[in-house]
PDB file of C-alpha atoms in Angstrom:
ATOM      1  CA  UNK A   1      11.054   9.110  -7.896  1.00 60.00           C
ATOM      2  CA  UNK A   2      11.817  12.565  -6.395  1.00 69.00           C
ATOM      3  CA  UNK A   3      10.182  13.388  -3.308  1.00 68.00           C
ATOM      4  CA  UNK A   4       9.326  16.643  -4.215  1.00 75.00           C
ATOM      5  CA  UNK A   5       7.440  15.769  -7.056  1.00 75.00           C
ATOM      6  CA  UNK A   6       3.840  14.672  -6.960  1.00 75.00           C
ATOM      7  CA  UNK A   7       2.660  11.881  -6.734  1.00 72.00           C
ATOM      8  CA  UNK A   8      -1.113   9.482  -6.218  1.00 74.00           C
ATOM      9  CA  UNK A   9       0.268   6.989  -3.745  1.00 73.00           C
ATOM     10  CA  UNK A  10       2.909   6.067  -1.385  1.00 74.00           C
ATOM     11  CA  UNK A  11       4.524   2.230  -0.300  1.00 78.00           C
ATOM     12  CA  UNK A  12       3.097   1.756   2.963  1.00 76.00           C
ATOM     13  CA  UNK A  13       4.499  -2.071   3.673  1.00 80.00           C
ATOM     14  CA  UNK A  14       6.362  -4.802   1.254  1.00 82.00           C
ATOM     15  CA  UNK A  15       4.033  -8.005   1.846  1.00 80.00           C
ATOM     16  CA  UNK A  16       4.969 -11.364   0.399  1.00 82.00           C
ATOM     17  CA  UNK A  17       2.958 -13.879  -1.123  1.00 83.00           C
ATOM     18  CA  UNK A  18       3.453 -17.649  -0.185  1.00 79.00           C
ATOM     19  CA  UNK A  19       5.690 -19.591  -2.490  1.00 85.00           C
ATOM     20  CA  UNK A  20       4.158 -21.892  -5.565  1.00 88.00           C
ATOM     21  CA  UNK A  21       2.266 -21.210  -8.480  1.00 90.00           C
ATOM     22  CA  UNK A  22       0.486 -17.404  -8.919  1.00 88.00           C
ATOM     23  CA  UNK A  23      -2.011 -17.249  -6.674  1.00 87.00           C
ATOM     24  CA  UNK A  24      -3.915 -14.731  -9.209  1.00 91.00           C
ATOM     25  CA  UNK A  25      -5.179 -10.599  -8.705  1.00 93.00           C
ATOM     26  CA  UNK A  26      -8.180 -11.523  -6.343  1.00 92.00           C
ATOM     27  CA  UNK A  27      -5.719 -13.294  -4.031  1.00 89.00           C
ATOM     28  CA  UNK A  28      -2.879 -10.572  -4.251  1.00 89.00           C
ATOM     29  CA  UNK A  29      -5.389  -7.813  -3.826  1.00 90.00           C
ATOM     30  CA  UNK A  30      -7.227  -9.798  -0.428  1.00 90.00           C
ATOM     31  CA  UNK A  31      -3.312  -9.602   0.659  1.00 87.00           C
ATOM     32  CA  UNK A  32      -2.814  -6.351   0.523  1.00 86.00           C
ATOM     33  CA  UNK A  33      -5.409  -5.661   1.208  1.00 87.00           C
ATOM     34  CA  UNK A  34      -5.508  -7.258   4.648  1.00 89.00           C
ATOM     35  CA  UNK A  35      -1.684  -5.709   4.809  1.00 87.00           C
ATOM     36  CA  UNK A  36      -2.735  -2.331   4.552  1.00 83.00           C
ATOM     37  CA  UNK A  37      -5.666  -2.825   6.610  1.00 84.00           C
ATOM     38  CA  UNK A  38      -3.356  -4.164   9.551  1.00 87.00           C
ATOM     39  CA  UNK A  39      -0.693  -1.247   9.260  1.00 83.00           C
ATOM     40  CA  UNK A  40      -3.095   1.494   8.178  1.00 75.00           C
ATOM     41  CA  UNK A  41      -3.215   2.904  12.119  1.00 76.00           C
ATOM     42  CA  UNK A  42       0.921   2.876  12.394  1.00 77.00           C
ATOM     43  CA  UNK A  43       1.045   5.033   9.628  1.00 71.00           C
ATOM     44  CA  UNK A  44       1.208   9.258  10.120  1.00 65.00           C
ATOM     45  CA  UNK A  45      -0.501  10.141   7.686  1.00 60.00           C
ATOM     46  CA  UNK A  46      -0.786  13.505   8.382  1.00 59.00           C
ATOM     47  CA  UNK A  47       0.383  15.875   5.579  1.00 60.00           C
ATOM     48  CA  UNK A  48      -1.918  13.761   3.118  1.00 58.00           C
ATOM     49  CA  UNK A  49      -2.506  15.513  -0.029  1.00 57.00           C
ATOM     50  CA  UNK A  50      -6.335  16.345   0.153  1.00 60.00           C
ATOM     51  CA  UNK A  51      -6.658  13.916  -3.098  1.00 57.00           C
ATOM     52  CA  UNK A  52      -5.510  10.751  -0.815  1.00 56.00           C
ATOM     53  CA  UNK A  53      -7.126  11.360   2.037  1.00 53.00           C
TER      54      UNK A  53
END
């Protein structure tokens, strides 16, 4: 994707999920969510479009 094009959303972190069976969407969301949570202040976030801020 060309970083002059727009765009809704940007990779903040790449989080793994522990090895074994799928753990399912409500445990990979509480993952990253808790990943984004963590990193959320290390991130400089700011020349947000207005729409993601």
């Amino acid at each position: 994707m060309p970083c002059d094009g727009g765009y809704q959303a940007e990779i903040l972190a790449n989080s793994g999920l522990p090895e074994g069976d799928c753990p399912g969407d409500a445990r990979v969301d509480e993952t990253a969510g808790d990943t984004c949570c963590a990193l959320e202040g290390s991130y400089a976030a700011d020349d947000l479009p207005g729409h993601m801020k």
